[in-house]
Tab-separated table of C-alpha atoms and ligand atoms in Angstrom:
chain	number	residue	atom	x	y	z
Z	112	MET	CA	131.172	-81.907	18.999
Z	113	THR	CA	131.120	-84.724	16.443
Z	114	CYS	CA	127.788	-86.225	15.434
Z	115	SER	CA	127.120	-89.869	14.696
Z	116	ARG	CA	125.765	-90.887	11.277
Z	117	VAL	CA	122.378	-91.540	12.835
Z	118	ASP	CA	122.328	-88.092	14.407
Z	119	ARG	CA	123.301	-86.507	11.100
Z	120	THR	CA	120.527	-88.399	9.294
Z	121	LEU	CA	117.989	-87.379	11.917
Z	122	ASP	CA	119.246	-83.823	11.647
Z	123	LEU	CA	118.632	-83.869	7.890
Z	124	LEU	CA	115.140	-85.227	8.524
Z	125	ARG	CA	114.540	-82.468	11.053
Z	126	THR	CA	115.691	-79.873	8.532
Z	127	MET	CA	113.401	-81.267	5.832
Z	128	LEU	CA	110.432	-80.936	8.175
Z	129	ASN	CA	111.349	-77.343	8.911
Z	130	SER	CA	110.597	-74.104	7.059
Z	131	PRO	CA	112.916	-72.138	4.740
Z	132	GLU	CA	112.697	-69.226	7.178
Z	133	ASN	CA	113.978	-71.257	10.135
Z	134	THR	CA	116.677	-72.907	8.062
Z	135	LEU	CA	117.919	-69.600	6.639
Z	136	ASN	CA	117.954	-68.031	10.124
Z	137	GLU	CA	120.043	-70.975	11.329
Z	138	TRP	CA	122.706	-70.475	8.664
Z	139	PHE	CA	122.746	-66.764	7.806
Z	140	ASP	CA	122.547	-63.378	9.534
Z	141	SER	CA	122.402	-60.945	6.631
Z	142	GLU	CA	118.963	-59.930	5.326
Z	143	LEU	CA	120.637	-59.251	1.967
Z	144	VAL	CA	121.361	-62.977	1.701
Z	145	LYS	CA	118.287	-64.356	3.449
Z	146	ALA	CA	115.576	-62.387	1.582
Z	147	PRO	CA	116.423	-63.543	-1.970
Z	148	LEU	CA	117.047	-67.108	-0.775
Z	149	ALA	CA	113.632	-67.033	0.907
Z	150	ARG	CA	112.120	-65.765	-2.356
Z	151	LEU	CA	113.772	-68.609	-4.251
Z	152	ALA	CA	112.421	-71.097	-1.704
Z	153	SER	CA	108.941	-69.695	-2.257
Z	154	GLU	CA	109.186	-70.820	-5.883
Z	155	LEU	CA	107.856	-74.070	-4.426
Z	156	GLY	CA	104.574	-72.249	-3.987
Z	157	GLY	CA	104.331	-71.271	-0.333
Z	158	PRO	CA	105.577	-68.615	2.103
Z	159	PRO	CA	109.043	-69.048	3.675
Z	160	SER	CA	107.461	-69.774	7.057
Z	161	GLU	CA	105.777	-72.919	5.721
Z	162	LYS	CA	107.004	-76.046	7.467
Z	163	THR	CA	108.300	-78.899	5.259
Z	164	LEU	CA	109.446	-76.515	2.502
Z	165	ALA	CA	113.027	-76.199	3.805
Z	166	ILE	CA	114.357	-77.956	0.697
Z	167	GLY	CA	113.511	-74.685	-1.077
Z	168	SER	CA	116.149	-72.843	0.943
Z	169	MET	CA	118.766	-75.232	-0.474
Z	170	MET	CA	117.728	-74.529	-4.059
Z	171	MET	CA	120.549	-72.053	-4.668
Z	172	GLY	CA	123.070	-74.723	-3.669
Z	173	LEU	CA	121.444	-77.204	-6.062
Z	174	ARG	CA	121.602	-74.608	-8.825
Z	175	HIS	CA	125.366	-74.591	-8.479
Z	176	ASN	CA	125.744	-78.319	-8.007
Z	177	PRO	CA	124.543	-80.199	-10.061
Z	178	GLY	CA	123.694	-76.910	-11.847
Z	179	MET	CA	121.060	-75.734	-14.315
Z	180	ALA	CA	120.806	-75.769	-18.079
Z	181	ARG	CA	118.759	-73.822	-20.619
Z	182	PRO	CA	118.010	-74.973	-24.148
Z	183	ARG	CA	119.589	-72.784	-26.813
Z	184	GLY	CA	116.713	-70.925	-28.495
Z	185	GLY	CA	114.480	-71.060	-25.398
Z	186	THR	CA	112.260	-73.707	-23.821
Z	187	GLY	CA	110.405	-74.145	-27.122
Z	188	ALA	CA	113.626	-75.531	-28.595
Z	189	LEU	CA	113.485	-78.380	-26.068
Z	190	VAL	CA	109.919	-79.154	-27.151
Z	191	ASP	CA	110.988	-79.053	-30.820
Z	192	ALA	CA	113.818	-81.503	-30.078
Z	193	LEU	CA	111.454	-83.912	-28.312
Z	194	VAL	CA	108.939	-83.686	-31.171
Z	195	GLN	CA	111.695	-84.513	-33.662
Z	196	MET	CA	112.780	-87.466	-31.569
Z	197	VAL	CA	109.260	-88.886	-31.445
Z	198	LYS	CA	108.861	-88.417	-35.212
Z	199	SER	CA	112.232	-89.968	-35.972
Z	200	HIS	CA	111.026	-93.115	-34.183
Z	201	GLY	CA	107.880	-93.196	-36.322
Z	202	GLY	CA	105.618	-91.578	-33.707
Z	203	THR	CA	102.780	-89.159	-34.421
Z	204	ILE	CA	101.836	-86.164	-32.286
Z	205	LEU	CA	98.323	-84.726	-32.480
Z	206	CYS	CA	97.850	-81.210	-31.100
Z	207	ASP	CA	94.690	-79.256	-30.255
Z	208	GLN	CA	92.797	-82.405	-29.330
Z	209	GLN	CA	91.000	-82.009	-26.015
Z	210	VAL	CA	90.672	-85.381	-24.307
Z	211	GLU	CA	87.204	-85.550	-22.773
Z	212	ARG	CA	86.914	-89.171	-21.722
Z	213	LEU	CA	89.189	-92.021	-20.773
Z	214	LEU	CA	87.899	-95.235	-22.352
Z	215	ILE	CA	87.824	-98.336	-20.150
Z	216	SER	CA	87.123	-101.817	-21.561
Z	217	ALA	CA	84.562	-104.173	-20.072
Z	218	ASP	CA	87.341	-106.045	-18.279
Z	219	GLY	CA	88.583	-102.823	-16.630
Z	220	ARG	CA	91.564	-101.977	-18.835
Z	221	ALA	CA	92.384	-98.465	-20.124
Z	222	GLU	CA	91.928	-98.833	-23.853
Z	223	GLY	CA	92.047	-95.298	-25.241
Z	224	VAL	CA	90.619	-91.790	-25.163
Z	225	ARG	CA	87.766	-89.820	-26.692
Z	226	VAL	CA	88.467	-86.243	-27.742
Z	227	ALA	CA	86.142	-83.273	-28.218
Z	228	GLY	CA	84.108	-83.887	-31.357
Z	229	GLY	CA	83.746	-87.597	-30.574
Z	230	GLN	CA	86.823	-89.072	-32.276
Z	231	GLU	CA	88.192	-92.061	-30.341
Z	232	TYR	CA	91.785	-93.272	-30.260
Z	233	ARG	CA	92.530	-96.848	-29.163
Z	234	ALA	CA	95.772	-97.717	-27.383
Z	235	ARG	CA	97.622	-100.913	-28.153
Z	236	ARG	CA	99.880	-100.896	-25.102
Z	237	GLY	CA	98.403	-98.464	-22.618
Z	238	VAL	CA	97.443	-94.872	-21.890
Z	239	ILE	CA	99.856	-92.441	-20.211
Z	240	SER	CA	98.343	-89.304	-18.715
Z	241	ASN	CA	100.390	-86.116	-18.267
Z	242	ILE	CA	97.626	-84.317	-16.386
Z	243	ASP	CA	97.332	-84.768	-12.644
Z	244	ALA	CA	95.344	-87.521	-10.991
Z	245	GLN	CA	92.578	-85.177	-9.854
Z	246	ARG	CA	91.770	-84.122	-13.402
Z	247	LEU	CA	92.309	-87.611	-14.816
Z	248	PHE	CA	90.061	-89.522	-12.435
Z	249	ASN	CA	87.575	-86.821	-11.508
Z	250	ASP	CA	87.147	-84.936	-14.792
Z	251	LEU	CA	87.781	-87.565	-17.495
Z	252	MET	CA	86.010	-90.530	-15.923
Z	253	PRO	CA	82.334	-90.877	-15.059
Z	254	ALA	CA	81.850	-91.423	-11.327
Z	255	ALA	CA	80.415	-94.919	-11.900
Z	256	ASP	CA	83.479	-96.066	-13.926
Z	257	ALA	CA	85.870	-94.602	-11.363
Z	258	GLN	CA	83.983	-96.159	-8.472
Z	259	ALA	CA	83.985	-99.554	-10.189
Z	260	GLN	CA	87.710	-99.510	-10.966
Z	261	ALA	CA	89.078	-97.616	-7.986
Z	262	PRO	CA	86.558	-97.436	-5.161
Z	263	GLY	CA	86.835	-94.250	-3.085
Z	264	LEU	CA	89.652	-92.777	-5.182
Z	265	GLN	CA	87.673	-89.863	-6.613
Z	266	GLU	CA	86.696	-88.702	-3.150
Z	267	ARG	CA	90.206	-89.106	-1.760
Z	268	LEU	CA	91.609	-87.067	-4.652
Z	269	GLU	CA	88.989	-84.378	-4.218
Z	270	ARG	CA	89.427	-84.065	-0.466
Z	271	ARG	CA	93.099	-84.855	0.135
Z	272	ILE	CA	94.931	-83.081	-2.704
Z	273	VAL	CA	95.810	-79.527	-1.778
Z	274	ASN	CA	96.143	-76.446	-3.955
Z	275	ASN	CA	96.663	-73.307	-1.920
Z	276	ASN	CA	95.328	-70.647	-4.370
Z	277	GLU	CA	98.828	-69.333	-5.184
Z	278	GLY	CA	99.170	-68.758	-8.920
Z	279	ILE	CA	101.482	-66.825	-11.213
Z	280	LEU	CA	101.009	-63.633	-13.148
Z	281	LYS	CA	103.604	-63.680	-15.904
Z	282	ILE	CA	104.876	-60.685	-17.842
Z	283	ASP	CA	106.865	-61.124	-21.053
Z	284	CYS	CA	108.579	-58.059	-22.512
Z	285	ALA	CA	110.497	-57.261	-25.678
Z	286	LEU	CA	113.195	-54.736	-24.739
Z	287	ALA	CA	115.194	-52.282	-26.803
Z	288	GLU	CA	118.073	-52.642	-24.335
Z	289	MET	CA	119.146	-54.669	-21.340
Z	290	PRO	CA	117.788	-53.603	-17.918
Z	291	ARG	CA	120.653	-51.949	-16.061
Z	292	PHE	CA	120.865	-52.275	-12.273
Z	293	GLU	CA	123.057	-49.173	-11.938
Z	294	ALA	CA	122.724	-48.830	-8.152
Z	295	TYR	CA	123.853	-52.453	-7.766
Z	296	ASN	CA	127.194	-52.392	-9.621
Z	297	HIS	CA	125.530	-53.558	-12.826
Z	298	ARG	CA	127.453	-56.025	-14.937
Z	299	ASP	CA	125.834	-57.719	-17.918
Z	300	GLN	CA	126.952	-61.164	-16.790
Z	301	TYR	CA	125.061	-60.787	-13.492
Z	302	LEU	CA	121.901	-61.177	-15.583
Z	303	ILE	CA	122.827	-64.608	-16.948
Z	304	GLY	CA	121.061	-66.247	-13.996
Z	305	SER	CA	117.776	-65.271	-12.384
Z	306	VAL	CA	117.254	-61.952	-10.581
Z	307	LEU	CA	115.340	-62.151	-7.309
Z	308	ILE	CA	113.665	-58.935	-6.178
Z	309	ALA	CA	113.202	-59.454	-2.454
Z	310	ASP	CA	113.746	-56.601	0.003
Z	311	SER	CA	113.335	-58.517	3.259
Z	312	MET	CA	112.165	-61.832	4.675
Z	313	ASP	CA	109.010	-60.054	5.873
Z	314	GLN	CA	108.245	-58.761	2.394
Z	315	VAL	CA	108.635	-62.264	0.917
Z	316	GLN	CA	106.473	-63.712	3.677
Z	317	THR	CA	103.674	-61.218	2.903
Z	318	ALA	CA	104.079	-61.699	-0.857
Z	319	HIS	CA	103.389	-65.430	-0.509
Z	320	THR	CA	100.794	-65.333	2.273
Z	321	LEU	CA	98.381	-62.808	0.764
Z	322	PRO	CA	97.708	-64.871	-2.414
Z	323	MET	CA	96.575	-67.788	-0.252
Z	324	GLN	CA	94.033	-65.388	1.254
Z	325	GLY	CA	92.922	-64.166	-2.168
Z	326	VAL	CA	94.748	-60.824	-1.953
Z	327	ILE	CA	97.101	-59.508	-4.670
Z	328	PRO	CA	100.418	-58.492	-3.021
Z	329	ASP	CA	101.036	-55.674	-5.514
Z	330	HIS	CA	101.501	-52.907	-2.924
Z	331	ASP	CA	105.124	-54.099	-2.700
Z	332	PRO	CA	105.834	-56.787	-5.304
Z	333	SER	CA	108.503	-59.429	-4.869
Z	334	LEU	CA	109.675	-60.821	-8.202
Z	335	TYR	CA	111.591	-63.485	-10.065
Z	336	VAL	CA	113.104	-62.031	-13.224
Z	337	VAL	CA	114.985	-63.586	-16.130
Z	338	VAL	CA	116.583	-61.929	-19.176
Z	339	PRO	CA	117.147	-65.034	-21.339
Z	340	THR	CA	118.897	-63.126	-24.136
Z	341	VAL	CA	121.936	-62.326	-21.973
Z	342	LEU	CA	122.925	-65.987	-22.180
Z	343	ASP	CA	121.378	-66.624	-25.593
Z	344	PRO	CA	121.339	-63.483	-27.798
Z	345	SER	CA	119.901	-65.537	-30.689
Z	346	MET	CA	116.448	-65.085	-29.151
Z	347	ALA	CA	116.160	-61.366	-30.085
Z	348	PRO	CA	117.373	-59.001	-32.841
Z	349	PRO	CA	120.955	-57.766	-32.276
Z	350	GLY	CA	121.234	-55.522	-29.221
Z	351	GLN	CA	117.642	-56.170	-28.122
Z	352	HIS	CA	116.450	-58.395	-25.298
Z	353	THR	CA	113.602	-60.470	-23.921
Z	354	LEU	CA	112.538	-60.364	-20.284
Z	355	TRP	CA	110.091	-62.416	-18.266
Z	356	ILE	CA	108.812	-61.682	-14.806
Z	357	GLU	CA	107.050	-64.053	-12.486
Z	358	PHE	CA	104.815	-62.537	-9.828
Z	359	PHE	CA	102.935	-64.777	-7.407
Z	360	ALA	CA	99.276	-63.812	-7.150
Z	361	PRO	CA	96.015	-65.433	-6.084
Z	362	TYR	CA	94.096	-67.600	-8.532
Z	363	GLN	CA	90.783	-66.527	-7.031
Z	364	ILE	CA	90.738	-62.869	-5.999
Z	365	LYS	CA	88.792	-62.434	-2.788
Z	366	GLY	CA	85.701	-60.260	-3.185
Z	367	ALA	CA	85.778	-60.500	-6.997
Z	368	GLU	CA	84.114	-63.896	-7.314
Z	369	GLY	CA	82.077	-64.281	-10.480
Z	370	THR	CA	83.911	-61.598	-12.517
Z	371	GLY	CA	86.612	-62.003	-15.185
Z	372	PRO	CA	87.756	-65.299	-16.718
Z	373	LEU	CA	86.576	-68.390	-14.795
Z	374	GLY	CA	84.958	-66.014	-12.296
Z	375	THR	CA	88.356	-65.380	-10.684
Z	376	GLY	CA	88.301	-61.581	-10.754
Z	377	TRP	CA	91.179	-61.327	-13.229
Z	378	THR	CA	89.615	-58.808	-15.629
Z	379	GLU	CA	91.843	-57.135	-18.241
Z	380	GLU	CA	91.759	-53.970	-16.166
Z	381	VAL	CA	92.935	-55.689	-12.953
Z	382	LYS	CA	95.613	-57.616	-14.850
Z	383	ASP	CA	97.059	-54.508	-16.530
Z	384	LYS	CA	97.018	-52.501	-13.310
Z	385	VAL	CA	98.912	-55.225	-11.450
Z	386	ALA	CA	101.413	-55.566	-14.328
Z	387	ASP	CA	102.045	-51.795	-14.199
Z	388	ARG	CA	102.855	-52.007	-10.491
Z	389	VAL	CA	105.150	-54.967	-11.009
Z	390	LEU	CA	107.058	-53.108	-13.736
Z	391	ASP	CA	107.207	-50.003	-11.496
Z	392	LYS	CA	108.870	-52.119	-8.807
Z	393	LEU	CA	111.437	-53.546	-11.186
Z	394	ALA	CA	112.121	-50.048	-12.522
Z	395	ASP	CA	113.043	-48.993	-8.944
Z	396	TYR	CA	115.988	-51.354	-9.374
Z	397	ALA	CA	116.626	-50.965	-13.126
Z	398	PRO	CA	115.595	-47.365	-13.982
Z	399	ASN	CA	116.058	-47.758	-17.770
Z	400	LEU	CA	113.426	-50.517	-17.900
Z	401	LYS	CA	110.290	-48.580	-18.778
Z	402	GLN	CA	111.750	-46.565	-21.641
Z	403	SER	CA	113.130	-49.771	-23.170
Z	404	VAL	CA	109.855	-51.771	-23.301
Z	405	ILE	CA	108.895	-52.283	-26.969
Z	406	ALA	CA	105.946	-54.560	-26.203
Z	407	ARG	CA	104.596	-56.597	-23.316
Z	408	ARG	CA	102.287	-59.567	-22.853
Z	409	VAL	CA	100.669	-60.331	-19.509
Z	410	GLU	CA	99.105	-63.664	-18.550
Z	411	SER	CA	97.012	-63.780	-15.384
Z	412	PRO	CA	96.679	-66.884	-13.188
Z	413	ALA	CA	93.192	-67.339	-14.677
Z	414	GLU	CA	94.510	-67.260	-18.242
Z	415	LEU	CA	97.281	-69.716	-17.386
Z	416	THR	CA	94.571	-71.981	-15.974
Z	417	GLN	CA	92.557	-71.706	-19.181
Z	418	ARG	CA	95.630	-72.464	-21.301
Z	419	LEU	CA	96.799	-75.511	-19.334
Z	420	GLY	CA	93.579	-76.730	-17.743
Z	421	VAL	CA	95.295	-76.941	-14.334
Z	422	ARG	CA	93.255	-76.638	-11.192
Z	423	LYS	CA	93.374	-73.327	-9.293
Z	424	GLY	CA	96.148	-71.971	-11.463
Z	425	ASN	CA	98.704	-74.418	-10.096
Z	426	HIS	CA	101.495	-74.804	-12.684
Z	427	TYR	CA	102.895	-77.609	-10.491
Z	428	HIS	CA	99.475	-79.337	-10.884
Z	429	ILE	CA	99.332	-79.945	-7.108
Z	430	ASP	CA	101.183	-78.227	-4.246
Z	431	MET	CA	104.840	-79.125	-3.696
Z	432	THR	CA	104.692	-79.516	0.102
Z	433	LEU	CA	106.371	-82.574	1.628
Z	434	ASP	CA	103.038	-84.301	2.304
Z	435	GLN	CA	102.532	-84.436	-1.490
Z	436	MET	CA	106.103	-85.262	-2.539
Z	437	VAL	CA	108.254	-88.311	-3.356
Z	438	PHE	CA	106.406	-91.560	-2.543
Z	439	LEU	CA	103.363	-89.562	-1.426
Z	440	ARG	CA	102.859	-87.710	-4.746
Z	441	PRO	CA	100.013	-87.399	-5.563
Z	442	LEU	CA	98.711	-90.077	-3.155
Z	443	PRO	CA	100.525	-93.162	-1.834
Z	444	GLU	CA	98.444	-95.527	-4.001
Z	445	LEU	CA	99.327	-93.581	-7.191
Z	446	ALA	CA	102.932	-92.716	-6.400
Z	447	ASN	CA	104.773	-95.141	-8.664
Z	448	TYR	CA	103.387	-93.885	-12.015
Z	449	GLN	CA	100.885	-96.752	-12.022
Z	450	THR	CA	97.180	-96.570	-11.254
Z	451	PRO	CA	94.565	-99.041	-10.036
Z	452	ILE	CA	93.404	-99.265	-13.673
Z	453	ASP	CA	95.305	-101.768	-15.765
Z	454	GLY	CA	97.106	-100.102	-18.674
Z	455	LEU	CA	96.729	-96.581	-17.269
Z	456	PHE	CA	99.899	-94.722	-16.244
Z	457	LEU	CA	100.450	-91.319	-14.681
Z	458	THR	CA	103.260	-88.815	-15.265
Z	459	GLY	CA	103.770	-85.011	-15.334
Z	460	ALA	CA	104.167	-82.389	-12.643
Z	461	GLY	CA	101.630	-84.097	-10.382
Z	462	THR	CA	103.974	-87.079	-9.963
Z	463	HIS	CA	107.442	-87.421	-8.374
Z	464	PRO	CA	109.615	-85.307	-8.405
Z	465	GLY	CA	106.986	-82.677	-9.215
Z	466	GLY	CA	106.777	-79.521	-11.305
Z	467	SER	CA	109.583	-77.907	-13.321
Z	468	ILE	CA	111.173	-78.790	-16.610
Z	469	SER	CA	113.309	-81.661	-15.378
Z	470	GLY	CA	111.980	-84.427	-17.643
Z	471	MET	CA	112.167	-86.741	-14.651
Z	472	PRO	CA	108.485	-87.638	-14.219
Z	473	GLY	CA	108.422	-88.600	-17.906
Z	474	ARG	CA	111.629	-90.599	-17.737
Z	475	ASN	CA	110.583	-92.469	-14.593
Z	476	CYS	CA	107.134	-93.211	-15.984
Z	477	ALA	CA	108.621	-94.440	-19.276
Z	478	ARG	CA	110.762	-96.925	-17.361
Z	479	VAL	CA	107.752	-98.238	-15.429
Z	480	PHE	CA	105.734	-98.437	-18.668
Z	481	LEU	CA	108.495	-100.317	-20.507
Z	482	SER	CA	109.032	-102.734	-17.674
Z	483	HIS	CA	105.291	-103.543	-17.883
Z	484	GLN	CA	105.478	-104.326	-21.583
Z	485	ALA	CA	108.306	-106.860	-21.354
Z	486	PRO	CA	109.359	-107.236	-17.720
Z	487	LEU	CA	112.061	-109.840	-18.241
Z	488	ARG	CA	113.739	-108.202	-21.231
Z	489	TYR	CA	113.572	-104.753	-19.660
Z	490	ASN	CA	114.960	-105.842	-16.299
Z	491	LEU	CA	117.807	-107.770	-17.943
Z	492	GLN	CA	118.658	-104.724	-20.032
Z	493	GLU	CA	118.580	-102.483	-16.936
Z	494	ALA	CA	120.795	-104.932	-15.023
Z	495	GLY	CA	123.238	-104.987	-17.973
Z	496	ASN	CA	123.382	-101.173	-18.026
Z	497	TRP	CA	123.956	-101.107	-14.275
Z	498	ILE	CA	126.868	-103.577	-14.475
Z	499	LYS	CA	128.368	-101.640	-17.419
Z	500	ASP	CA	128.161	-98.379	-15.464
Z	501	ARG	CA	129.821	-99.906	-12.378
Z	502	LEU	CA	132.621	-101.436	-14.479
Z	503	GLN	CA	133.219	-98.143	-16.244
Z	504	SER	CA	133.374	-96.249	-12.949
Z	505	VAL	CA	135.877	-98.772	-11.543
Z	506	THR	CA	138.078	-99.125	-14.628
Z	507	GLY	CA	137.590	-95.641	-16.069
Z	508	LEU	CA	137.231	-97.299	-19.494
Z	509	GLY	CA	134.673	-96.186	-22.041
Z	510	ARG	CA	134.227	-92.696	-20.559
R	696	FAD	C1	105.719	-68.432	-15.340
R	696	FAD	C2	106.329	-69.771	-15.106
R	696	FAD	C3	107.697	-69.891	-15.021
R	696	FAD	C4	108.287	-71.136	-14.804
R	696	FAD	N1	109.645	-71.210	-14.769
R	696	FAD	C5	110.229	-72.403	-14.671
R	696	FAD	C6	111.652	-72.495	-14.733
R	696	FAD	O1	112.361	-71.498	-14.882
R	696	FAD	N2	112.211	-73.728	-14.630
R	696	FAD	C7	111.457	-74.845	-14.480
R	696	FAD	O2	112.024	-75.934	-14.415
R	696	FAD	N3	110.093	-74.785	-14.395
R	696	FAD	C8	109.463	-73.593	-14.504
R	696	FAD	N4	108.101	-73.505	-14.430
R	696	FAD	C9	107.321	-74.723	-14.101
R	696	FAD	C10	107.135	-75.621	-15.299
R	696	FAD	O3	106.834	-74.855	-16.443
R	696	FAD	C11	105.979	-76.624	-15.058
R	696	FAD	O4	106.113	-77.231	-13.791
R	696	FAD	C12	106.010	-77.699	-16.149
R	696	FAD	O5	105.815	-77.089	-17.421
R	696	FAD	C13	104.942	-78.768	-15.951
R	696	FAD	O6	105.020	-79.625	-17.078
R	696	FAD	P1	103.983	-80.766	-17.362
R	696	FAD	O7	104.257	-81.260	-18.741
R	696	FAD	O8	103.997	-81.754	-16.264
R	696	FAD	O9	102.535	-80.103	-17.318
R	696	FAD	P2	101.893	-78.933	-18.217
R	696	FAD	O10	102.919	-77.951	-18.666
R	696	FAD	O11	100.724	-78.431	-17.425
R	696	FAD	O12	101.387	-79.712	-19.524
R	696	FAD	C14	100.185	-80.455	-19.540
R	696	FAD	C15	99.625	-80.355	-20.954
R	696	FAD	O13	98.426	-81.121	-21.042
R	696	FAD	C16	97.484	-80.386	-21.784
R	696	FAD	N5	96.133	-80.846	-21.376
R	696	FAD	C17	95.510	-80.636	-20.192
R	696	FAD	N6	94.310	-81.233	-20.198
R	696	FAD	C18	94.182	-81.844	-21.401
R	696	FAD	C19	93.163	-82.630	-22.003
R	696	FAD	N7	92.034	-82.924	-21.367
R	696	FAD	N8	93.372	-83.098	-23.274
R	696	FAD	C20	94.511	-82.827	-23.937
R	696	FAD	N9	95.531	-82.089	-23.407
R	696	FAD	C21	95.349	-81.603	-22.165
R	696	FAD	C22	97.726	-78.934	-21.418
R	696	FAD	O14	97.210	-78.074	-22.404
R	696	FAD	C23	99.255	-78.924	-21.345
R	696	FAD	O15	99.795	-78.647	-22.611
R	696	FAD	C24	107.480	-72.289	-14.651
R	696	FAD	C25	106.083	-72.165	-14.739
R	696	FAD	C26	105.515	-70.927	-14.959
R	696	FAD	C27	104.011	-70.828	-15.083
C-alpha cells in the first residue's frame, strides 16, 4: 500500500513519540541486533522502553550518515584548537575562575560576572552562559533579582526541568595491548568504532531503569566501550592502547544518603568495587583485558558532578527526552538562546540540540548573539551567504 505524504509525516511523528524498544521490535527480530541498538539508544539517558526516545534507536543510522568524526589526538585536541582560534582573534581565556554571581545593571541588563574571591568582570556586549538555565538563574542570581527580571522563572525551572538520577561511572585504562574479542571473530578494525556490551533488550532495560531508582546495575553490567588508539595510535606509546568505559549508574545511591562525596553514597570503596565488576564483565568478552591493564582511573557520577558542577550528575545538563528538546529546550521561553534578561544569552548542552560534542549549541547561540549586535549587517551577510550557497549548488562553481 502506498502512503500519502501526510500519512508518512504523521507516521514519523508517531515514531518520534514512541520508545526505542517499540521501534526496534517493529524493524528487527534478532536480539543480537536489537540489544546493542537499544543500548545505543539509552545513551540519551533513559531505558529503551521510554516513550519519546525513539530517535535514539536511529542513532546507528545517523552514525553512518552523516557520520562521526574524532579529533586527532583526542577530544582535548579539539579544545586546544578552539583555544588557539580564540587567541588568534585577540581573545583571552581565563580558567579556574568560579562564577558566583551574574551582575545585572539597574536597568535590568546583564553586565558581567563576579567570580570566587570577589573579582568582577564587566561585559561590553553581553554575557553568554554555557551552564544550564537551572544553574544560571537559580544558583547565580539572588531570588529577588531573578523575580524582578523574570517573574516565576526560578520556580518553573526548579519544578519543570527533569533530571532522572541516571549518571555515568567512567573508567579510563592504559593498556599494554589491545583487548581481543577472540570468541567474536576479533579483528583490530572492529574496534575503530564503539563497542556496545548488551546481552539482551531485557538486560539493557534493567541497566537503565535501576539507576533511576537509585540502584547500581552492576550485577550484570551493560557497557559502552571505546579504544581510541585503534584509530589514533598517536595517543599511546607504540603497541599500547587507551580504553574508556561508560557505565550508567545512579547519581544518588538509594540507602546511602549522606555518605561519600555530595552525600551520594559514592565512597572510594563503592566506586572501586563497581569498577571491578564492570571490568570483569568486559573481560568475559575480551579475556586478555585484565592482564593488560597498566593503570586505571575511575570517576563516579558524584565526582563528575563535582568536576562539572552539573545537577544530579547529568552530563547532558538536563534530560534529553522529547519534552525538553528542540524548541522546548530547556523551556519554551528560553529555547532560542535568548533570555528574558537583556544581554544574557544561553548555550551549552542544556540548549538545542542538547548534549554531546557537536558544537551546535555554541554555533547557534553565536549567530543569535551576532545578529543582536548588528542586526542589519548580520542579516545581510547571512542572506549573501545563502544566495552564494544556492548559486554554487545550482552551477557547481566554487566547490
Ligand atoms: C563519560 C562520558 C562520555 C561521553 N562521550 C561522548 C561522546 O563519545 N560523544 C559526544 O558527542 N559526547 C559525549 N559525552 C557528552 C559530552 O561530553 C557532553 O554532553 C558535553 O561535554 C557537554 O558540553 P558543554 O560544554 O555544554 O558542558 P560541560 O562539558 O558541562 O561544560 C561546562 C563547563 O562550565 C564549567 N562551569 C560550571 N559552572 C561554572 C561556574 N559557576 N563558573 C565557571 N565555570 C563553570 C564546568 O566546569 C565545565 O567546564 C560524554 C560524556 C561523558 C560524561
